[in-house]
Every structure is written in C-alpha cells, then in structure tokens.
mmCIF file of C-alpha atoms and ligand atoms in Angstrom:
data_model
loop_
_atom_site.group_PDB
_atom_site.id
_atom_site.type_symbol
_atom_site.label_atom_id
_atom_site.label_comp_id
_atom_site.label_asym_id
_atom_site.label_seq_id
_atom_site.Cartn_x
_atom_site.Cartn_y
_atom_site.Cartn_z
ATOM 1 C CA MET U 1 4.244 47.949 48.791
ATOM 2 C CA THR U 2 3.477 47.858 44.756
ATOM 3 C CA ASP U 3 0.094 47.790 44.001
ATOM 4 C CA PRO U 4 -0.578 44.656 41.864
ATOM 5 C CA ALA U 5 -3.444 46.355 40.118
ATOM 6 C CA GLN U 6 -1.044 48.800 38.785
ATOM 7 C CA VAL U 7 1.205 46.349 37.828
ATOM 8 C CA ALA U 8 -0.973 43.974 35.900
ATOM 9 C CA PRO U 9 -1.295 46.082 32.536
ATOM 10 C CA VAL U 10 2.728 46.042 32.397
ATOM 11 C CA LEU U 11 2.884 42.430 33.014
ATOM 12 C CA ASP U 12 -0.028 41.619 30.558
ATOM 13 C CA ALA U 13 2.146 43.794 27.569
ATOM 14 C CA LEU U 14 4.922 41.499 28.260
ATOM 15 C CA VAL U 15 5.753 38.837 25.474
ATOM 16 C CA GLU U 16 7.943 36.731 28.136
ATOM 17 C CA PRO U 17 6.132 34.913 31.085
ATOM 18 C CA ALA U 18 6.325 37.009 34.138
ATOM 19 C CA LEU U 19 5.213 36.556 37.669
ATOM 20 C CA LEU U 20 4.509 39.067 40.640
ATOM 21 C CA LEU U 21 5.082 37.561 44.099
ATOM 22 C CA ASP U 22 3.557 39.656 47.142
ATOM 23 C CA ARG U 23 5.573 39.754 50.257
ATOM 24 C CA ALA U 24 4.704 36.250 51.542
ATOM 25 C CA GLY U 25 5.894 34.743 48.497
ATOM 26 C CA ARG U 26 2.947 33.988 46.919
ATOM 27 C CA VAL U 27 1.931 34.691 43.339
ATOM 28 C CA ALA U 28 -0.036 37.644 43.130
ATOM 29 C CA LEU U 29 -0.217 38.244 39.318
ATOM 30 C CA ALA U 30 0.732 36.090 36.251
ATOM 31 C CA ASN U 31 0.743 37.557 32.868
ATOM 32 C CA PRO U 32 -0.922 35.378 30.123
ATOM 33 C CA ALA U 33 2.629 34.060 28.987
ATOM 34 C CA ALA U 34 2.927 32.865 32.209
ATOM 35 C CA ARG U 35 -0.271 31.295 32.694
ATOM 36 C CA ASP U 36 0.195 29.483 29.381
ATOM 37 C CA VAL U 37 3.498 27.957 30.500
ATOM 38 C CA LEU U 38 2.781 27.235 34.341
ATOM 39 C CA GLY U 39 -1.171 26.874 34.195
ATOM 40 C CA ALA U 40 -3.703 29.197 35.302
ATOM 41 C CA TRP U 41 -4.006 27.743 38.676
ATOM 42 C CA ILE U 42 -0.853 29.321 39.901
ATOM 43 C CA VAL U 43 -2.385 32.575 41.066
ATOM 44 C CA GLY U 44 -2.425 32.665 44.821
ATOM 45 C CA GLN U 45 -0.028 29.866 45.356
ATOM 46 C CA PRO U 46 3.153 30.153 47.248
ATOM 47 C CA HIS U 47 6.031 30.304 44.436
ATOM 48 C CA MET U 48 7.859 27.215 45.969
ATOM 49 C CA ALA U 49 4.719 25.269 44.917
ATOM 50 C CA VAL U 50 4.532 26.915 41.587
ATOM 51 C CA LEU U 51 8.127 26.679 40.321
ATOM 52 C CA ARG U 52 9.499 23.744 42.311
ATOM 53 C CA GLN U 53 12.986 24.825 41.000
ATOM 54 C CA PRO U 54 15.946 24.488 43.722
ATOM 55 C CA ALA U 55 17.565 27.020 41.810
ATOM 56 C CA LEU U 56 15.118 29.851 42.237
ATOM 57 C CA VAL U 57 14.540 29.353 46.051
ATOM 58 C CA SER U 58 17.587 31.297 47.186
ATOM 59 C CA PRO U 59 17.649 34.123 44.599
ATOM 60 C CA VAL U 60 13.820 34.742 45.145
ATOM 61 C CA GLU U 61 14.152 34.441 49.210
ATOM 62 C CA ASP U 62 16.886 37.115 48.887
ATOM 63 C CA ALA U 63 14.699 39.210 46.855
ATOM 64 C CA LEU U 64 11.802 38.998 49.343
ATOM 65 C CA ALA U 65 14.094 39.483 52.312
ATOM 66 C CA GLY U 66 16.948 41.527 51.434
ATOM 67 C CA GLY U 67 15.465 43.362 48.079
ATOM 68 C CA ILE U 68 18.588 41.572 46.193
ATOM 69 C CA GLU U 69 18.304 41.193 42.393
ATOM 70 C CA GLY U 70 19.189 37.779 41.146
ATOM 71 C CA ARG U 71 19.292 35.590 38.059
ATOM 72 C CA ALA U 72 18.745 31.831 37.878
ATOM 73 C CA ARG U 73 18.442 29.249 34.843
ATOM 74 C CA ILE U 74 16.083 27.045 35.222
ATOM 75 C CA THR U 75 14.343 24.079 32.773
ATOM 76 C CA HIS U 76 10.469 23.584 33.086
ATOM 77 C CA SER U 77 8.802 21.086 31.214
ATOM 78 C CA SER U 78 4.976 20.925 30.360
ATOM 79 C CA GLY U 79 3.767 17.896 28.950
ATOM 80 C CA ALA U 80 6.391 16.563 26.595
ATOM 81 C CA VAL U 81 8.037 19.948 25.876
ATOM 82 C CA GLU U 82 11.191 20.995 28.032
ATOM 83 C CA ALA U 83 12.131 24.689 27.930
ATOM 84 C CA ALA U 84 14.806 26.331 29.164
ATOM 85 C CA TYR U 85 14.795 29.798 30.814
ATOM 86 C CA GLU U 86 16.835 32.456 32.286
ATOM 87 C CA VAL U 87 14.736 34.045 35.087
ATOM 88 C CA ARG U 88 15.401 37.617 36.296
ATOM 89 C CA ILE U 89 14.432 38.315 39.871
ATOM 90 C CA THR U 90 13.807 42.056 40.560
ATOM 91 C CA PRO U 91 12.507 43.311 43.969
ATOM 92 C CA LEU U 92 9.966 45.887 43.485
ATOM 93 C CA ASP U 93 9.232 47.651 46.686
ATOM 94 C CA GLY U 94 8.330 44.439 49.101
ATOM 95 C CA THR U 95 6.989 42.744 46.107
ATOM 96 C CA VAL U 96 9.102 40.433 43.766
ATOM 97 C CA LEU U 97 8.854 40.593 39.853
ATOM 98 C CA LEU U 98 10.197 37.398 38.045
ATOM 99 C CA VAL U 99 10.484 37.505 34.245
ATOM 100 C CA PHE U 100 11.353 34.548 32.300
ATOM 101 C CA ARG U 101 13.469 34.405 29.010
ATOM 102 C CA ASP U 102 13.032 31.447 26.811
ATOM 103 C CA LEU U 103 16.615 30.116 26.178
ATOM 104 C CA THR U 104 15.515 27.109 24.183
ATOM 105 C CA GLU U 105 14.838 29.182 20.837
ATOM 106 C CA ALA U 106 18.260 30.960 21.170
ATOM 107 C CA GLN U 107 19.796 27.336 21.946
ATOM 108 C CA ALA U 108 18.074 25.792 18.921
ATOM 109 C CA GLY U 109 19.455 28.822 16.719
ATOM 110 C CA ALA U 110 22.844 28.160 17.829
ATOM 111 C CA SER U 111 22.731 24.306 17.312
ATOM 112 C CA GLN U 112 21.418 24.903 13.923
ATOM 113 C CA ARG U 113 24.327 27.392 12.952
ATOM 114 C CA ARG U 114 26.915 24.700 14.170
ATOM 115 C CA ASP U 115 25.019 21.840 12.262
ATOM 116 C CA PHE U 116 25.275 24.320 9.278
ATOM 117 C CA VAL U 117 28.782 25.343 9.315
ATOM 118 C CA ALA U 118 29.683 21.282 9.893
ATOM 119 C CA ASN U 119 27.689 20.745 6.596
ATOM 120 C CA VAL U 120 29.314 23.584 4.814
ATOM 121 C CA SER U 121 32.839 22.343 5.570
ATOM 122 C CA HIS U 122 31.953 18.927 4.931
ATOM 123 C CA GLU U 123 30.574 20.178 1.431
ATOM 124 C CA LEU U 124 33.846 21.705 0.739
ATOM 125 C CA LYS U 125 36.265 19.324 2.012
ATOM 126 C CA THR U 126 35.180 16.519 -0.299
ATOM 127 C CA PRO U 127 36.047 18.395 -3.238
ATOM 128 C CA LEU U 128 38.931 19.762 -2.051
ATOM 129 C CA THR U 129 40.057 16.260 -0.963
ATOM 130 C CA ALA U 130 39.788 15.215 -4.269
ATOM 131 C CA ILE U 131 41.517 17.936 -5.786
ATOM 132 C CA ALA U 132 44.544 17.377 -3.428
ATOM 133 C CA GLY U 133 44.499 13.835 -4.765
ATOM 134 C CA PHE U 134 44.651 14.465 -8.428
ATOM 135 C CA ILE U 135 47.686 17.171 -7.701
ATOM 136 C CA GLU U 136 49.517 14.466 -5.907
ATOM 137 C CA THR U 137 49.007 12.059 -8.746
ATOM 138 C CA LEU U 138 50.088 14.640 -11.319
ATOM 139 C CA GLN U 139 52.930 15.487 -9.354
ATOM 140 C CA GLY U 140 53.796 11.893 -9.205
ATOM 141 C CA PRO U 141 52.763 8.854 -11.180
ATOM 142 C CA ALA U 142 51.023 10.955 -14.025
ATOM 143 C CA ARG U 143 53.855 13.418 -14.325
ATOM 144 C CA ASP U 144 54.994 11.889 -17.745
ATOM 145 C CA ASP U 145 51.516 10.455 -19.211
ATOM 146 C CA PRO U 146 49.649 13.160 -21.337
ATOM 147 C CA ALA U 147 46.814 11.310 -21.728
ATOM 148 C CA ALA U 148 46.222 10.707 -17.693
ATOM 149 C CA ARG U 149 47.112 14.476 -17.275
ATOM 150 C CA GLY U 150 44.193 15.366 -19.471
ATOM 151 C CA ARG U 151 41.987 13.160 -17.492
ATOM 152 C CA PHE U 152 42.896 14.391 -14.200
ATOM 153 C CA LEU U 153 42.874 17.948 -15.178
ATOM 154 C CA ALA U 154 39.006 17.343 -16.443
ATOM 155 C CA MET U 155 38.237 15.768 -13.304
ATOM 156 C CA MET U 156 39.774 18.855 -10.981
ATOM 157 C CA ALA U 157 37.872 21.447 -13.206
ATOM 158 C CA GLN U 158 34.496 19.619 -12.307
ATOM 159 C CA GLU U 159 35.417 19.538 -8.894
ATOM 160 C CA VAL U 160 36.382 23.373 -9.086
ATOM 161 C CA ALA U 161 33.015 23.844 -10.805
ATOM 162 C CA ARG U 162 31.213 22.167 -7.782
ATOM 163 C CA MET U 163 32.759 24.177 -5.240
ATOM 164 C CA ASP U 164 32.064 27.330 -7.341
ATOM 165 C CA ARG U 165 28.266 26.118 -7.463
ATOM 166 C CA LEU U 166 28.148 25.616 -3.509
ATOM 167 C CA VAL U 167 29.677 29.175 -2.622
ATOM 168 C CA SER U 168 26.991 30.865 -5.203
ATOM 169 C CA ASP U 169 24.206 28.858 -3.862
ATOM 170 C CA LEU U 170 25.373 29.711 -0.156
ATOM 171 C CA LEU U 171 25.710 33.634 -1.216
ATOM 172 C CA SER U 172 22.191 33.250 -2.516
ATOM 173 C CA LEU U 173 21.134 31.818 0.598
ATOM 174 C CA SER U 174 22.471 34.538 2.610
ATOM 175 C CA ARG U 175 21.330 37.289 0.443
ATOM 176 C CA LEU U 176 17.687 36.129 0.649
ATOM 177 C CA GLU U 177 17.588 35.934 4.211
ATOM 178 C CA GLY U 178 18.525 39.591 4.139
ATOM 179 C CA GLN U 179 15.542 40.248 1.935
ATOM 180 C CA ALA U 180 13.298 37.919 3.514
ATOM 181 C CA ARG U 181 11.052 40.760 4.758
ATOM 182 C CA ARG U 182 11.526 42.704 1.538
ATOM 183 C CA ARG U 183 8.583 41.617 -1.562
ATOM 184 C CA PRO U 184 9.894 42.337 -4.681
ATOM 185 C CA THR U 185 7.831 45.067 -6.777
ATOM 186 C CA ASP U 186 8.368 44.444 -10.410
ATOM 187 C CA ARG U 187 5.655 43.221 -12.530
ATOM 188 C CA LEU U 188 6.365 39.969 -14.460
ATOM 189 C CA ASP U 189 4.706 37.733 -16.408
ATOM 190 C CA LEU U 190 5.261 34.224 -15.250
ATOM 191 C CA ALA U 191 3.943 32.400 -18.040
ATOM 192 C CA ALA U 192 6.613 34.133 -20.316
ATOM 193 C CA LEU U 193 9.417 33.102 -17.473
ATOM 194 C CA ALA U 194 8.203 29.344 -17.396
ATOM 195 C CA SER U 195 8.272 28.957 -21.313
ATOM 196 C CA GLU U 196 11.928 30.835 -20.835
ATOM 197 C CA ALA U 197 13.186 28.532 -18.426
ATOM 198 C CA ALA U 198 11.852 25.059 -20.330
ATOM 199 C CA GLY U 199 13.178 26.709 -23.517
ATOM 200 C CA LEU U 200 16.987 26.840 -21.589
ATOM 201 C CA LEU U 201 16.727 23.437 -20.184
ATOM 202 C CA ARG U 202 15.180 21.652 -22.998
ATOM 203 C CA PRO U 203 18.023 20.699 -24.993
ATOM 204 C CA GLY U 204 20.057 19.240 -21.927
ATOM 205 C CA ALA U 205 16.561 17.254 -20.934
ATOM 206 C CA GLU U 206 16.171 16.024 -24.460
ATOM 207 C CA ALA U 207 19.707 14.702 -24.607
ATOM 208 C CA GLU U 208 18.745 12.544 -21.455
ATOM 209 C CA GLY U 209 15.484 11.175 -22.972
ATOM 210 C CA VAL U 210 13.367 13.340 -20.992
ATOM 211 C CA ARG U 211 10.771 15.613 -22.831
ATOM 212 C CA ILE U 212 9.368 18.842 -21.305
ATOM 213 C CA ALA U 213 5.717 19.575 -21.949
ATOM 214 C CA LEU U 214 4.095 23.045 -21.230
ATOM 215 C CA ASP U 215 0.477 23.940 -20.246
ATOM 216 C CA LEU U 216 0.780 27.724 -19.954
ATOM 217 C CA PRO U 217 -1.843 30.588 -20.142
ATOM 218 C CA GLU U 218 -1.103 33.695 -22.373
ATOM 219 C CA ALA U 219 0.173 35.732 -19.655
ATOM 220 C CA ALA U 220 0.320 35.569 -15.783
ATOM 221 C CA PRO U 221 0.891 38.697 -13.979
ATOM 222 C CA VAL U 222 2.509 38.906 -10.726
ATOM 223 C CA GLN U 223 4.843 40.732 -8.517
ATOM 224 C CA GLY U 224 8.287 39.192 -8.249
ATOM 225 C CA ASP U 225 12.119 39.371 -8.722
ATOM 226 C CA ARG U 226 12.904 37.877 -12.351
ATOM 227 C CA ASP U 227 16.074 36.294 -11.473
ATOM 228 C CA GLN U 228 14.945 34.700 -8.238
ATOM 229 C CA LEU U 229 11.672 33.285 -10.070
ATOM 230 C CA MET U 230 14.211 32.036 -12.893
ATOM 231 C CA GLN U 231 16.188 30.106 -10.156
ATOM 232 C CA VAL U 232 12.675 28.727 -9.138
ATOM 233 C CA LEU U 233 11.953 27.278 -12.174
ATOM 234 C CA SER U 234 15.254 25.812 -13.242
ATOM 235 C CA ASN U 235 15.584 24.261 -9.914
ATOM 236 C CA LEU U 236 12.513 22.548 -10.034
ATOM 237 C CA ILE U 237 12.374 21.397 -13.769
ATOM 238 C CA GLU U 238 16.043 20.456 -13.258
ATOM 239 C CA ASN U 239 14.970 18.264 -10.239
ATOM 240 C CA ALA U 240 12.374 16.606 -12.207
ATOM 241 C CA VAL U 241 14.838 15.950 -15.035
ATOM 242 C CA LYS U 242 17.457 14.460 -12.887
ATOM 243 C CA TYR U 243 15.374 12.472 -10.643
ATOM 244 C CA GLY U 244 12.583 11.572 -12.923
ATOM 245 C CA ALA U 245 12.040 8.588 -15.308
ATOM 246 C CA ARG U 246 14.738 7.864 -18.071
ATOM 247 C CA PRO U 247 13.155 8.252 -20.594
ATOM 248 C CA GLY U 248 10.394 10.487 -19.083
ATOM 249 C CA ARG U 249 8.305 13.295 -19.121
ATOM 250 C CA VAL U 250 8.313 16.360 -17.431
ATOM 251 C CA THR U 251 4.849 18.596 -17.035
ATOM 252 C CA LEU U 252 4.869 22.406 -16.367
ATOM 253 C CA THR U 253 1.531 23.603 -16.102
ATOM 254 C CA LEU U 254 0.438 27.097 -14.843
ATOM 255 C CA GLN U 255 -3.566 27.637 -13.635
ATOM 256 C CA PRO U 256 -5.060 30.606 -12.216
ATOM 257 C CA VAL U 257 -6.688 29.951 -8.642
ATOM 258 C CA ALA U 258 -9.622 31.938 -8.205
ATOM 259 C CA ARG U 259 -9.316 32.419 -4.247
ATOM 260 C CA GLU U 260 -6.218 30.736 -2.631
ATOM 261 C CA PRO U 261 -7.372 29.881 1.028
ATOM 262 C CA VAL U 262 -4.170 30.545 2.824
ATOM 263 C CA LEU U 263 -2.982 33.602 0.827
ATOM 264 C CA ARG U 264 -6.772 34.943 0.490
ATOM 265 C CA ALA U 265 -6.229 36.166 -2.944
ATOM 266 C CA ARG U 266 -6.133 35.471 -6.363
ATOM 267 C CA ALA U 267 -3.154 33.411 -7.154
ATOM 268 C CA TRP U 268 -1.316 31.357 -9.787
ATOM 269 C CA ARG U 269 -0.489 27.806 -9.135
ATOM 270 C CA LEU U 270 2.753 26.861 -11.143
ATOM 271 C CA GLU U 271 3.204 22.573 -11.186
ATOM 272 C CA VAL U 272 6.160 20.847 -12.237
ATOM 273 C CA ALA U 273 5.429 17.187 -12.496
ATOM 274 C CA ASP U 274 7.560 14.273 -13.375
ATOM 275 C CA ASP U 275 6.916 10.573 -13.554
ATOM 276 C CA GLY U 276 10.199 9.756 -11.815
ATOM 277 C CA PRO U 277 10.106 6.661 -9.173
ATOM 278 C CA GLY U 278 8.975 9.418 -6.555
ATOM 279 C CA ILE U 279 9.747 10.158 -2.973
ATOM 280 C CA ALA U 280 9.456 8.094 0.198
ATOM 281 C CA PRO U 281 6.655 9.935 2.686
ATOM 282 C CA GLU U 282 9.529 10.220 5.316
ATOM 283 C CA HIS U 283 11.778 12.134 3.353
ATOM 284 C CA VAL U 284 9.045 14.601 1.662
ATOM 285 C CA PRO U 285 8.688 17.365 4.660
ATOM 286 C CA ARG U 286 12.539 17.715 4.741
ATOM 287 C CA LEU U 287 13.427 18.234 1.248
ATOM 288 C CA THR U 288 13.710 22.068 1.837
ATOM 289 C CA GLU U 289 16.108 21.944 4.862
ATOM 290 C CA ARG U 290 19.717 22.785 3.638
ATOM 291 C CA PHE U 291 21.711 19.956 2.215
ATOM 292 C CA TYR U 292 18.903 17.507 2.469
ATOM 293 C CA ARG U 293 19.128 14.781 -0.125
ATOM 294 C CA VAL U 294 17.599 11.432 -0.323
ATOM 295 C CA ASP U 295 20.378 10.038 -2.013
ATOM 296 C CA THR U 296 23.343 12.003 -1.466
ATOM 297 C CA GLY U 297 25.784 10.054 -3.761
ATOM 298 C CA ARG U 298 23.422 10.347 -6.534
ATOM 299 C CA SER U 299 22.834 13.932 -6.023
ATOM 300 C CA ARG U 300 26.621 14.817 -6.102
ATOM 301 C CA ALA U 301 26.965 12.487 -8.848
ATOM 302 C CA GLN U 302 25.191 15.093 -11.073
ATOM 303 C CA GLY U 303 26.500 17.952 -9.263
ATOM 304 C CA GLY U 304 23.823 18.855 -6.571
ATOM 305 C CA THR U 305 24.470 20.849 -3.696
ATOM 306 C CA GLY U 306 21.303 20.187 -2.148
ATOM 307 C CA LEU U 307 20.443 23.438 -1.629
ATOM 308 C CA GLY U 308 18.003 23.833 -4.484
ATOM 309 C CA LEU U 309 15.054 23.241 -2.608
ATOM 310 C CA SER U 310 16.019 25.218 0.431
ATOM 311 C CA ILE U 311 16.836 28.449 -2.086
ATOM 312 C CA VAL U 312 13.401 27.624 -3.628
ATOM 313 C CA LYS U 313 11.440 28.003 -0.465
ATOM 314 C CA HIS U 314 13.293 31.152 0.400
ATOM 315 C CA ILE U 315 12.489 32.612 -2.709
ATOM 316 C CA VAL U 316 8.716 31.746 -2.540
ATOM 317 C CA ASN U 317 8.546 32.842 1.014
ATOM 318 C CA ARG U 318 9.720 36.484 0.063
ATOM 319 C CA HIS U 319 7.272 36.438 -2.902
ATOM 320 C CA ARG U 320 4.767 35.583 -0.245
ATOM 321 C CA GLY U 321 3.844 32.301 -1.923
ATOM 322 C CA ARG U 322 3.398 28.886 -0.877
ATOM 323 C CA LEU U 323 5.540 25.772 -1.801
ATOM 324 C CA ARG U 324 3.882 22.107 -1.764
ATOM 325 C CA ILE U 325 5.639 18.911 -2.462
ATOM 326 C CA GLU U 326 3.557 16.027 -3.113
ATOM 327 C CA SER U 327 5.467 12.727 -4.184
ATOM 328 C CA ALA U 328 4.172 8.888 -3.593
ATOM 329 C CA PRO U 329 6.778 6.061 -4.509
ATOM 330 C CA GLY U 330 6.063 4.593 -7.958
ATOM 331 C CA GLU U 331 3.736 7.895 -8.712
ATOM 332 C CA GLY U 332 6.248 10.332 -9.534
ATOM 333 C CA THR U 333 6.775 13.933 -8.070
ATOM 334 C CA ARG U 334 4.564 17.053 -8.211
ATOM 335 C CA VAL U 335 5.949 20.218 -6.720
ATOM 336 C CA SER U 336 3.596 23.293 -6.949
ATOM 337 C CA VAL U 337 4.200 26.798 -6.215
ATOM 338 C CA ILE U 338 1.527 29.253 -5.397
ATOM 339 C CA LEU U 339 2.147 32.822 -5.964
ATOM 340 C CA PRO U 340 -0.244 35.894 -5.410
ATOM 341 C CA ALA U 341 -1.451 37.350 -8.791
ATOM 342 C CA ALA U 342 -0.862 40.896 -9.564
HETATM 343 N N1 ATP O 1 11.299 15.611 -8.633
HETATM 344 C C1 ATP O 1 12.035 14.731 -7.684
HETATM 345 N N2 ATP O 1 11.996 13.537 -7.646
HETATM 346 C C2 ATP O 1 12.564 12.732 -6.478
HETATM 347 N N3 ATP O 1 13.468 13.450 -5.799
HETATM 348 C C3 ATP O 1 13.350 14.613 -6.029
HETATM 349 C C4 ATP O 1 12.860 15.579 -6.633
HETATM 350 N N4 ATP O 1 13.281 16.874 -6.759
HETATM 351 C C5 ATP O 1 14.078 16.868 -5.503
HETATM 352 N N5 ATP O 1 14.277 15.438 -5.147
HETATM 353 C C6 ATP O 1 15.075 15.104 -4.227
HETATM 354 O O1 ATP O 1 15.372 16.054 -2.915
HETATM 355 C C7 ATP O 1 16.602 16.371 -2.884
HETATM 356 C C8 ATP O 1 16.728 17.960 -2.498
HETATM 357 O O2 ATP O 1 16.776 18.720 -3.817
HETATM 358 P P1 ATP O 1 17.453 20.082 -3.954
HETATM 359 O O3 ATP O 1 17.002 20.561 -5.208
HETATM 360 O O4 ATP O 1 17.188 20.843 -2.648
HETATM 361 O O5 ATP O 1 19.063 19.324 -3.901
HETATM 362 P P2 ATP O 1 19.709 18.836 -5.318
HETATM 363 O O6 ATP O 1 19.059 18.591 -6.472
HETATM 364 O O7 ATP O 1 20.325 17.599 -4.864
HETATM 365 O O8 ATP O 1 21.069 19.829 -5.670
HETATM 366 P P3 ATP O 1 20.984 21.208 -6.190
HETATM 367 O O9 ATP O 1 19.403 21.610 -6.434
HETATM 368 O O10 ATP O 1 21.906 22.032 -5.598
HETATM 369 O O11 ATP O 1 21.648 20.618 -7.697
HETATM 370 C C9 ATP O 1 17.500 15.620 -3.949
HETATM 371 O O12 ATP O 1 18.852 15.423 -3.644
HETATM 372 C C10 ATP O 1 16.524 14.219 -4.389
HETATM 373 O O13 ATP O 1 16.906 13.420 -3.428
HETATM 374 MG MG1 MG O 2 17.862 20.715 -7.284
#
C-alpha cells in the first residue's frame, strides 16, 4: 500500500487542494490547500463525512474497490463563497488520490470574455446603425438637398471617427495585456511629459473655459514607455476637462514621495485634480472597468469609448505603479498615479 508519509511532501507541493484516502476511505492526508477549503478537521474522517457529495461517492467507491480512475464535478460552499471543482480520482496502490481543480476562475474568465464581446459589439453597432440610417436618408429624402447632404456626411464622419477610436483603444488594450509582465526600460522625464501633454490639451481646454494649471518639479526621472505615459496623461487631463466644471480649473501636480509604502521605494506622485461635480462613491471603484461610464450618454456625446481609465490602469500596472481615484460629489475628482522613481 502507498505510504502516506512518502506522499505527503508531494501533496503539500500541489497548489490545488488534494486528499489521500486510505483503504477504508478515510482521509489519510490533506494538503494545506485542501485544509483551507474543507477545514483542518477532515484528517481521519471518512470521505463521505468530509465531502458529502453524491457525485463523488460512486467514483470514489469504484477507485477504492476496483482501482478505477474517475472524474466528478462538484460545487462546494464554505461560508458565503461557492466554488466549482473538477475532482480527479486516481487509485494509488490501494489508496485513492483526489485532486480538486477550481473551475470557478475559469468560469469567471469565460463569462468576462462573453460580457466583453457583447460590450464591444454593442459599442460598434451603435455607430453602424447611425451610419446606415444616414446612408438611407442620403439615398432617399436628402438625395437632392446639398445642404442636408453636407450635414449628414459630417455626422457620418463623426461616427466613423468614433469607431476608429474604439478600435484603436481595443488594440491598445490587447497590446498592453500582452506586455503586462515586461516592464518598460527607457529613462524618461515625467515632468517634461506632463508639461508636453498639458501644452497639447491646453488650447482645446481653454476654448471650453477650462484652465490647466501646472505645478511640476525641474525633472522627474522614471523608467517608462513614452507613448504609454503620454496616453495616461492625456486621458486623465481630458477626463478632468470633460467631466469638470465650466468654467473650471484643472491642476496637474507632480511631487516626490520619499518612500511609497506599497512600492517600498522612492516614487513620483502625479495628480490630476478638477473642480467638477465629482463622482458618487458607488461608481468610483468601477471606473477602471472596461466600458464603465457614470453617464453613458454624456460620455458618448463627447466621443468617449469608456476604455480610457482601463487603459490607464493597465499602463500604470505595467510600470509597476499605482492608480488612485478619489472623488466626492460636490468636491471634484483627484486621480493620482504613483510611479517608482528611476
Ligand atoms: N474627472 C472626472 N470627473 C468625473 N467623472 C469622471 C472623471 N474621470 C472619469 N469620470 C467618469 O469615468 C468614466 C470612465 O472614464 P474613461 O476615461 O474610462 O472613459 P471616457 O472618458 O468615458 O471615454 P474615453 O476615455 O475613451 O474618451 C467616464 O465616463 C466618467 O463618467
Ligand atoms: Mg476618458
């Protein structure tokens, strides 16, 4: 018979919960993951008492009595969490090994992917429907009306631009996912980038009655990807301008942090603050989700895709930095990006 003492280190090394049952069907060994999920009391107990899962009983009996391999799917709830597992049942010389594979994460991933595809389709469908409508009008009622034709073509161009932005944002996201583990290596000056980004956006902001004020140090060396950090800066400044007050004021500050507790290193804190209406607390934690918008109509009307902050978050993660959004209704919004100093 398999000696449990010999198998123990192997079970302990497994990430998945695993149990070894003795000939009598009692739990001879439970690795730390199994004890986490099922409780520490299970060692020495009959498997029926531990698992109480009808789907497992007959494959386990078959393995104990007949040395037959098996598989079963079970759901197990501990406290408020319910998890789905696929259990592999392997006879080992009289004993039986059970290894649990957590299906919950795989299932959550699949449902996230489905949601994502549905969202993308919907976001593309909206401008497509509009364009189809304009074409129909141009072919019919507006055929001989040059003024209407000009107006409709301009609106079609706007819808096409929106689809173009959406597709570029999606490509950025998928590129970023591929790069997540590769930290950028270029040495850059974050202060220079911040002032460049503010300079590019200032004319548009001022036309809207929004002033952009800067408080930047001489230089702020970081290790980063220039285009991506520019994307972070533009999105945060654009958001502050778009969703801030009219007339309004956006402040961009950059300060050294002697020792960032989470990064455990010297860092730079970049803050973009506006004096707009702010964001209700229930929305704040969700803003970095793809396509999440507080007011979809308003964001769309401004040409937004709702992907801006999720791209920002990916970029900040890739730079080993941290993103924080603080906001309260009536008090404006402050978004901080903390990046390790080079
Ligand atoms: N400074 C801000 N003040 C108030 N609300 C904000 C602010 N920044 C972001 N939001 C809210 O967060 C949502 C998500 O922002 P995000 O940048 O991801 O998308 P977007 O700005 O709508 O679209 P895009 O960035 O693609 O143009 C916005 O739609 C808006 O509702
Ligand atoms: Mg945005």
